[in-house]
Short mmCIF file of N, CA, C and O in Angstrom, two decimals:
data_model
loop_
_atom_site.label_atom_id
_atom_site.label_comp_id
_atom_site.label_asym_id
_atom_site.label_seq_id
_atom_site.Cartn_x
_atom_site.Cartn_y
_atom_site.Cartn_z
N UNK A 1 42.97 -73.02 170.21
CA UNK A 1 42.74 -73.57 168.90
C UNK A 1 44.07 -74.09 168.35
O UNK A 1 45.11 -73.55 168.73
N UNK A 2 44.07 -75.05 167.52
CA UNK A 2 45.48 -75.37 166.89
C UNK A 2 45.48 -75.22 165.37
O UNK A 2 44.58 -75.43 164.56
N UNK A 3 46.85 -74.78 165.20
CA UNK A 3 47.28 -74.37 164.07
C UNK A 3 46.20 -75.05 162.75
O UNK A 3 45.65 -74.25 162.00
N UNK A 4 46.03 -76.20 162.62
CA UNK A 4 45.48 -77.48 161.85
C UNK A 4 43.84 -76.88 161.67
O UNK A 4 43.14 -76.73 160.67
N UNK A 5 43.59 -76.62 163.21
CA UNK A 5 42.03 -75.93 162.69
C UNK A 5 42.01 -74.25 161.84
O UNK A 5 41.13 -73.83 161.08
N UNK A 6 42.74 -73.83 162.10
CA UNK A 6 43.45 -72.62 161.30
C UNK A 6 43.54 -72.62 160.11
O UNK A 6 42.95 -71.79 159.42
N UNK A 7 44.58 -73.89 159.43
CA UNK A 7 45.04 -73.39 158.49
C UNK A 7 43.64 -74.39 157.27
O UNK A 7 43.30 -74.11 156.12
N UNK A 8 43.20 -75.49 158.13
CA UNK A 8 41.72 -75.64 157.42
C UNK A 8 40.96 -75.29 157.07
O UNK A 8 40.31 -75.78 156.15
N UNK A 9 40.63 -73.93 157.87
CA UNK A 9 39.37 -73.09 157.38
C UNK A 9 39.66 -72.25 157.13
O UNK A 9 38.65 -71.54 157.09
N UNK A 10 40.86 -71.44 156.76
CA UNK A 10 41.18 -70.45 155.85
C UNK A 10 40.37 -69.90 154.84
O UNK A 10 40.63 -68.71 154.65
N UNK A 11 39.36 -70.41 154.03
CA UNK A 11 38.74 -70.35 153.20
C UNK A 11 37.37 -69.07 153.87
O UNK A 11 36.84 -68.18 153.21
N UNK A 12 37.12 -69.42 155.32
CA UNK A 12 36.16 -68.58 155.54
C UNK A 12 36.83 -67.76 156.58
O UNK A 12 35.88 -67.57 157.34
N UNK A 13 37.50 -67.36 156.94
CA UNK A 13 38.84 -66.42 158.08
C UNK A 13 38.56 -65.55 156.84
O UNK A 13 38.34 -65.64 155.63
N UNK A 14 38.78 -64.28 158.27
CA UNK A 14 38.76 -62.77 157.34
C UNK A 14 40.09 -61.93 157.31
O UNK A 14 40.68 -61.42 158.26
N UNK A 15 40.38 -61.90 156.12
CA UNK A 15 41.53 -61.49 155.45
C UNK A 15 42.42 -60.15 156.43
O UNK A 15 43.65 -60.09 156.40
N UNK A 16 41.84 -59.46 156.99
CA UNK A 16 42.63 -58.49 157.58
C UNK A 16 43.01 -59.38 159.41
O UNK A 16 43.38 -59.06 160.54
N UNK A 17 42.70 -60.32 158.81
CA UNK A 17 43.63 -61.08 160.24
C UNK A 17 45.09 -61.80 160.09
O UNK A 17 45.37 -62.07 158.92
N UNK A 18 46.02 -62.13 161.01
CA UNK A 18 47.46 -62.96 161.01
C UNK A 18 46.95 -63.66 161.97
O UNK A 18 46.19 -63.44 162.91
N UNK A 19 47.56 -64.65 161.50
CA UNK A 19 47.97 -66.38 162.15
C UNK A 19 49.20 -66.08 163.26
O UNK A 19 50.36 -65.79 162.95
N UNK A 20 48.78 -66.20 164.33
CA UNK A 20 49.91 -66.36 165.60
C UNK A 20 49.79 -67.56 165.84
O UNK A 20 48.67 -68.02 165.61
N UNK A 21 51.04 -68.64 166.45
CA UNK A 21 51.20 -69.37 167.00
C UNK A 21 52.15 -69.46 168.01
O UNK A 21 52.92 -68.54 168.30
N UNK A 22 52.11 -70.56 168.54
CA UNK A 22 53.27 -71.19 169.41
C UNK A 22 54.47 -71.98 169.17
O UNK A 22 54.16 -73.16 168.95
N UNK A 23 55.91 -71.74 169.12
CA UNK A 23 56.42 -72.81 168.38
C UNK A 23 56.58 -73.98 169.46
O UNK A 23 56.29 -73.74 170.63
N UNK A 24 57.01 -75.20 169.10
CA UNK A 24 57.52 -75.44 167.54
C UNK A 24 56.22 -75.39 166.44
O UNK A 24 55.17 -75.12 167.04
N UNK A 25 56.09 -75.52 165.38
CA UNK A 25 55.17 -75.18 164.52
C UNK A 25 54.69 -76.30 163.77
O UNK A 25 55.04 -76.68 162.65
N UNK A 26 53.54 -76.94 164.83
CA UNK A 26 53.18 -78.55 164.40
C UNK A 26 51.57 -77.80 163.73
O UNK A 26 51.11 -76.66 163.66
N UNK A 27 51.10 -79.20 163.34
CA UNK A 27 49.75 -78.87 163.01
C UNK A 27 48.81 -78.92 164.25
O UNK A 27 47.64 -78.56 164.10
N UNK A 28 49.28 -79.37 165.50
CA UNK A 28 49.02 -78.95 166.68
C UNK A 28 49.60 -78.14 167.83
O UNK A 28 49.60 -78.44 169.02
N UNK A 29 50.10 -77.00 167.22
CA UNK A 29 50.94 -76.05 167.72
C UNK A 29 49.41 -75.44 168.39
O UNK A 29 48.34 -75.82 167.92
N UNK A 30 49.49 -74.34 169.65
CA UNK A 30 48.71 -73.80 169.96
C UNK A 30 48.34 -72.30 168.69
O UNK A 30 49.37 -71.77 168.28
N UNK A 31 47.63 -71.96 168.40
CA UNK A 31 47.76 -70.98 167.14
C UNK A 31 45.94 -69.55 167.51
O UNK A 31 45.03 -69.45 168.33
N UNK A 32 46.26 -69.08 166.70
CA UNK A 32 44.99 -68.31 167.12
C UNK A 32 45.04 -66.96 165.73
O UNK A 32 45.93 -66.71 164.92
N UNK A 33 43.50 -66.26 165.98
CA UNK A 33 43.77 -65.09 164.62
C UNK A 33 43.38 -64.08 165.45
O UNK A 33 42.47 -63.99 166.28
N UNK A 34 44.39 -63.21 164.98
CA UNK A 34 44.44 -61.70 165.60
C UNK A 34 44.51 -60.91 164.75
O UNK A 34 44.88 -61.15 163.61
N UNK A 35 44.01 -59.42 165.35
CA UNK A 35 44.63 -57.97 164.24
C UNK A 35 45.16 -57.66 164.97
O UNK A 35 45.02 -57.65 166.20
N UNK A 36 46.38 -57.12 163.88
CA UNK A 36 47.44 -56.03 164.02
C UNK A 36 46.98 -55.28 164.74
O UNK A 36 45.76 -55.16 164.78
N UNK A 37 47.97 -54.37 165.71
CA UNK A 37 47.88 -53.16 166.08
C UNK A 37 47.83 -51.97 165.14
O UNK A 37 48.08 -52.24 163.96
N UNK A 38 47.52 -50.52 165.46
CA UNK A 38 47.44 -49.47 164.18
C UNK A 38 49.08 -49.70 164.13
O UNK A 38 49.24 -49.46 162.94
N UNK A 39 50.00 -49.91 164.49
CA UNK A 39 51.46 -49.93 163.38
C UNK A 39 51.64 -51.29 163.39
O UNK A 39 52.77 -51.75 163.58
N UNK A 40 50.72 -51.98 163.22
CA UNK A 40 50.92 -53.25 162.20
C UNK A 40 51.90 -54.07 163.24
O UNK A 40 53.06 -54.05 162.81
N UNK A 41 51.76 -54.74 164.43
CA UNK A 41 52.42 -55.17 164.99
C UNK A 41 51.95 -56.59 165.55
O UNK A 41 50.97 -56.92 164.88
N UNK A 42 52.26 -57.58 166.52
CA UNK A 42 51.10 -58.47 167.28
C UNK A 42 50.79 -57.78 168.18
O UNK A 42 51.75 -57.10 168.55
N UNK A 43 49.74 -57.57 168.84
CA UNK A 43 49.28 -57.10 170.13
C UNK A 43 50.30 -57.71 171.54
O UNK A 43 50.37 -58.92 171.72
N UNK A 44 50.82 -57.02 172.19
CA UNK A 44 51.73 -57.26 173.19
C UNK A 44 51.31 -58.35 173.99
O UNK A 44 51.98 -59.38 173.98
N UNK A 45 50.09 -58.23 174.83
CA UNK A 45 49.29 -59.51 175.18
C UNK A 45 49.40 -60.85 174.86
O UNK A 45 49.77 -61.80 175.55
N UNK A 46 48.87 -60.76 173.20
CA UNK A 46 49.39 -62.19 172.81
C UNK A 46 50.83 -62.77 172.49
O UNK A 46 51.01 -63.97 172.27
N UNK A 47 52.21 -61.51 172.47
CA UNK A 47 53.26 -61.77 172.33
C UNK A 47 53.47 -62.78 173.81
O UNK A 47 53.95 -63.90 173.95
N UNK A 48 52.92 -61.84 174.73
CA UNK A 48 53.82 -62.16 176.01
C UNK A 48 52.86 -63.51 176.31
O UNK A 48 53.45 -64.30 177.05
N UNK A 49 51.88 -63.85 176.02
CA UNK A 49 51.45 -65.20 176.06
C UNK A 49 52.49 -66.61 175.35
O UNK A 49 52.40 -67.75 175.79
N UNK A 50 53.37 -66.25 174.28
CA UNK A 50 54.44 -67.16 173.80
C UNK A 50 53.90 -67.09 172.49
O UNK A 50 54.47 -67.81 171.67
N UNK A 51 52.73 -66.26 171.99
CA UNK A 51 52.60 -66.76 170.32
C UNK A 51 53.31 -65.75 169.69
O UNK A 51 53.56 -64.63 170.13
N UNK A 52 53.68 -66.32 168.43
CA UNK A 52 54.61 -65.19 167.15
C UNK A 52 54.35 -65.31 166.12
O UNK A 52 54.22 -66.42 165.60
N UNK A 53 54.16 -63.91 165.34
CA UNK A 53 53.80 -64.23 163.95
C UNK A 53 54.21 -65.54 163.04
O UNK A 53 55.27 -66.16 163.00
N UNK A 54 52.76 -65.75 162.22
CA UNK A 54 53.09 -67.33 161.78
C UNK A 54 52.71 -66.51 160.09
O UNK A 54 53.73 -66.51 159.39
N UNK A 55 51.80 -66.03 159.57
CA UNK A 55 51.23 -65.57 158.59
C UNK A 55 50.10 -64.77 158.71
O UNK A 55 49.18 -64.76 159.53
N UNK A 56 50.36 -64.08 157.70
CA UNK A 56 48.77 -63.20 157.61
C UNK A 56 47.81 -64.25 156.69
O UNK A 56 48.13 -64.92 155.71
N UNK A 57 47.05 -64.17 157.11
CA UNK A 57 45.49 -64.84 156.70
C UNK A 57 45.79 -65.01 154.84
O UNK A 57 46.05 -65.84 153.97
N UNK A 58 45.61 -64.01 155.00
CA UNK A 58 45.03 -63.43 152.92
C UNK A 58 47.07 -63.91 152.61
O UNK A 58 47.28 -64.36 151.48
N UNK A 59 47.85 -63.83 153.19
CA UNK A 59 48.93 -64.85 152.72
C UNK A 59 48.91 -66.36 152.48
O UNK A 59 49.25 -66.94 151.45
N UNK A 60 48.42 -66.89 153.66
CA UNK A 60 48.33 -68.25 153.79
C UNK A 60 47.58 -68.80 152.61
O UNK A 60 48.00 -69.68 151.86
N UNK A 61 45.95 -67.94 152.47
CA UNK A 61 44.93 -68.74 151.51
C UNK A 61 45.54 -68.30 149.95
O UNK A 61 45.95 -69.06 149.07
N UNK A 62 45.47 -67.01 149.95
CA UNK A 62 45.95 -66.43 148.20
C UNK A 62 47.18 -66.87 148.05
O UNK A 62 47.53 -67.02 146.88
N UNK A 63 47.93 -67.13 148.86
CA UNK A 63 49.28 -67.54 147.85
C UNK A 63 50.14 -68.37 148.11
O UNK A 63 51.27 -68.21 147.64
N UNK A 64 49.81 -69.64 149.04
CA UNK A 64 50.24 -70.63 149.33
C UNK A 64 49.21 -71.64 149.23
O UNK A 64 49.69 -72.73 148.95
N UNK A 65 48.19 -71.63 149.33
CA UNK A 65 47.11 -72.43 148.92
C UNK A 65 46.41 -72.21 148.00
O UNK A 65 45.40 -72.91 148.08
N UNK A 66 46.43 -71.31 146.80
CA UNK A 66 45.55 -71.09 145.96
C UNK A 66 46.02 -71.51 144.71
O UNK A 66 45.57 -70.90 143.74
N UNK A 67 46.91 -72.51 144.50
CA UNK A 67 47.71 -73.59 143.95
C UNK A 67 46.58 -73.71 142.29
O UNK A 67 45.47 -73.17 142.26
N UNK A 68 47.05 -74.34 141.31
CA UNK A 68 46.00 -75.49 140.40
C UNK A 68 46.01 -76.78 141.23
O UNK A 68 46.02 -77.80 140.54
N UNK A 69 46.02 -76.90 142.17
CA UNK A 69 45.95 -78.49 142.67
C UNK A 69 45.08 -78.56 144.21
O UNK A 69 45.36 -77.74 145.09
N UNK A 70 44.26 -79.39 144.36
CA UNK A 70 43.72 -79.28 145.19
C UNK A 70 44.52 -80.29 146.40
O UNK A 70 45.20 -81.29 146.18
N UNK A 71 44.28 -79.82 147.39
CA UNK A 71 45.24 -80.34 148.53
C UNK A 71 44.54 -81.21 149.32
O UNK A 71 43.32 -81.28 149.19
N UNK A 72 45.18 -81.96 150.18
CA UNK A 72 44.56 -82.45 151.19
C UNK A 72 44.91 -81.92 152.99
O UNK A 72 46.05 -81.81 153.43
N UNK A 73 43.89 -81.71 153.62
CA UNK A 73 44.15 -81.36 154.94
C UNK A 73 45.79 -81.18 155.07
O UNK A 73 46.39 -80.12 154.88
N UNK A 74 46.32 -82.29 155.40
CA UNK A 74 47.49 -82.90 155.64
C UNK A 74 48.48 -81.85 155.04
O UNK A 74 49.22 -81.26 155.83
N UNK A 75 48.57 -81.53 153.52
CA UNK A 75 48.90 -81.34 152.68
C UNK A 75 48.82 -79.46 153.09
O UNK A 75 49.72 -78.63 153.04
N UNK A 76 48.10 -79.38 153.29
CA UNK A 76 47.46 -77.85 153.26
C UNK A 76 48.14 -77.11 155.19
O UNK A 76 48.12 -75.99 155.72
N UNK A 77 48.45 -77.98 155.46
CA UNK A 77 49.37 -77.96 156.86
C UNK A 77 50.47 -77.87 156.75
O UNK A 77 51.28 -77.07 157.22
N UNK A 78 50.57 -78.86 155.99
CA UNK A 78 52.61 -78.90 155.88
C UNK A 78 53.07 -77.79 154.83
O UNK A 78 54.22 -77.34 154.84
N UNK A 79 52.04 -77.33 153.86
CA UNK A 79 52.28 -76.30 152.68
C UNK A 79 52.52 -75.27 153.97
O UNK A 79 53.69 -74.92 154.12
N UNK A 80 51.75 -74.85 154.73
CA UNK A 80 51.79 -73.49 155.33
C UNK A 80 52.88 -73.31 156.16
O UNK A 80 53.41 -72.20 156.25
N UNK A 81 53.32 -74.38 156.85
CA UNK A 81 54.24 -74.33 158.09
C UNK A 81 55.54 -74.24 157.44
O UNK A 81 56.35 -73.52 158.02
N UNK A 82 56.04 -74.95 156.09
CA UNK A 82 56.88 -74.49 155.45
C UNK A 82 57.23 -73.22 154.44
O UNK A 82 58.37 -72.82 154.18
N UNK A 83 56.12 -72.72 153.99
CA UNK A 83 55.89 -71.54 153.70
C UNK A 83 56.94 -70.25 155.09
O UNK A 83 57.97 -69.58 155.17
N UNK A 84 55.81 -70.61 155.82
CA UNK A 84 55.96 -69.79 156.99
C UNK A 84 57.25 -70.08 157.60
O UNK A 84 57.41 -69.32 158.55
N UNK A 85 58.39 -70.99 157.41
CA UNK A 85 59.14 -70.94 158.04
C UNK A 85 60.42 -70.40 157.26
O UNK A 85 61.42 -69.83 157.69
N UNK A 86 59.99 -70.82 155.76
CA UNK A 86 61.00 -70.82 154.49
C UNK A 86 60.99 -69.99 154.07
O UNK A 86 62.08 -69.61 153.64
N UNK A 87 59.49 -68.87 153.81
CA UNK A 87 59.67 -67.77 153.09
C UNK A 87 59.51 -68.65 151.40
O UNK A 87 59.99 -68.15 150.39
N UNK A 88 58.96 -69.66 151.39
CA UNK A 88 58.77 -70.64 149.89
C UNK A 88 58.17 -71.44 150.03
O UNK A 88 57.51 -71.60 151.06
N UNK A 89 58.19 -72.03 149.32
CA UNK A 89 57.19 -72.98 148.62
C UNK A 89 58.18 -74.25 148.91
O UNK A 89 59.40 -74.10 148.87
N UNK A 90 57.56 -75.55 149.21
CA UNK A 90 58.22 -76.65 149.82
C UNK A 90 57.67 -77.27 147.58
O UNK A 90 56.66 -77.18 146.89
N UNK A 91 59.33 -77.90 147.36
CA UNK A 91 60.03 -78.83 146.18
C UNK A 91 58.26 -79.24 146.12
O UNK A 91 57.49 -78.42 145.60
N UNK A 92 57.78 -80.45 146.65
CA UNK A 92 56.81 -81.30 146.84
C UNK A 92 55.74 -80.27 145.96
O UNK A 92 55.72 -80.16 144.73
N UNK A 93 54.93 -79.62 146.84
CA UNK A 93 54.34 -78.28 146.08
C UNK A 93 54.57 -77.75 144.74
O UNK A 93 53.67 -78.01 143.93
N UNK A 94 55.53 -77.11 144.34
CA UNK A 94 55.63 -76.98 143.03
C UNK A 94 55.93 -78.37 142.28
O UNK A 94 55.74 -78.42 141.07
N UNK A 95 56.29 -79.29 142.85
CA UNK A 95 56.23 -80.49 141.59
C UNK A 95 54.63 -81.14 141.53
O UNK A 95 54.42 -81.82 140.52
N UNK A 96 53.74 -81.03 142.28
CA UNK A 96 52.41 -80.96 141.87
C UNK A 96 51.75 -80.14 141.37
O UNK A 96 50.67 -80.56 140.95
N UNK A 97 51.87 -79.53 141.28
CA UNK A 97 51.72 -78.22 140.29
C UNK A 97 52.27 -77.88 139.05
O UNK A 97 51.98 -76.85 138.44
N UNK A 98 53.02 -78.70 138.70
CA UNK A 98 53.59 -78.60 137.24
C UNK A 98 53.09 -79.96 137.01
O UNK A 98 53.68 -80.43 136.04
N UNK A 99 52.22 -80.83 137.53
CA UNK A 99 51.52 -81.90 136.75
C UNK A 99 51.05 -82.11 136.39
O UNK A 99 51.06 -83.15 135.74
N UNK A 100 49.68 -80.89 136.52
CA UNK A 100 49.03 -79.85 135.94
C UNK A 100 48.97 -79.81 134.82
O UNK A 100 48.38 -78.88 134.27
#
């Protein structure tokens, strides 16, 4: 699956899952949803396959996409991958949101 179909349907993905991918971290990065291990880890399997934590689920939708502004695909890709790489919110993002 790629990242792009991921971070699209977020809306119906169940919250006690994380976003693994492959880098580099395109909207066609290879990507997939997993649970944690009981100490909260990636499952070794999918480490040693090349994916690495990208976000937890209920991160991505509640608090990088749950904006006053509605996004577009496009938009809702590049929000996450910079999120996820920055630890923030990409300039672009908050200046639509204060237009509000």
């Amino acid at each position: 699956m790629k990242l792009a179909n991921i971070v699209t349907g977020l809306e119906t993905a169940d919250d006690s899952l994380c976003i693994v991918a492959k880098r580099p971290w395109t909207g066609d990065s290879e990507a997939k949803l997993v649970r944690f291990t009981e100490d909260f880890r990636i499952p070794e399997e999918v480490r040693s396959a090349g994916y690495e934590y990208f976000l937890e689920v209920s991160v991505a939708r509640d608090e990088v996409l749950s904006g006053p502004v509605a996004l577009s695909d496009d938009q809702k890709i590049a929000a996450v991958i910079y999120y996820a790489e920055n630890d923030a919110f990409p300039e672009w993002l908050n200046a639509l949101g204060s237009q509000k």
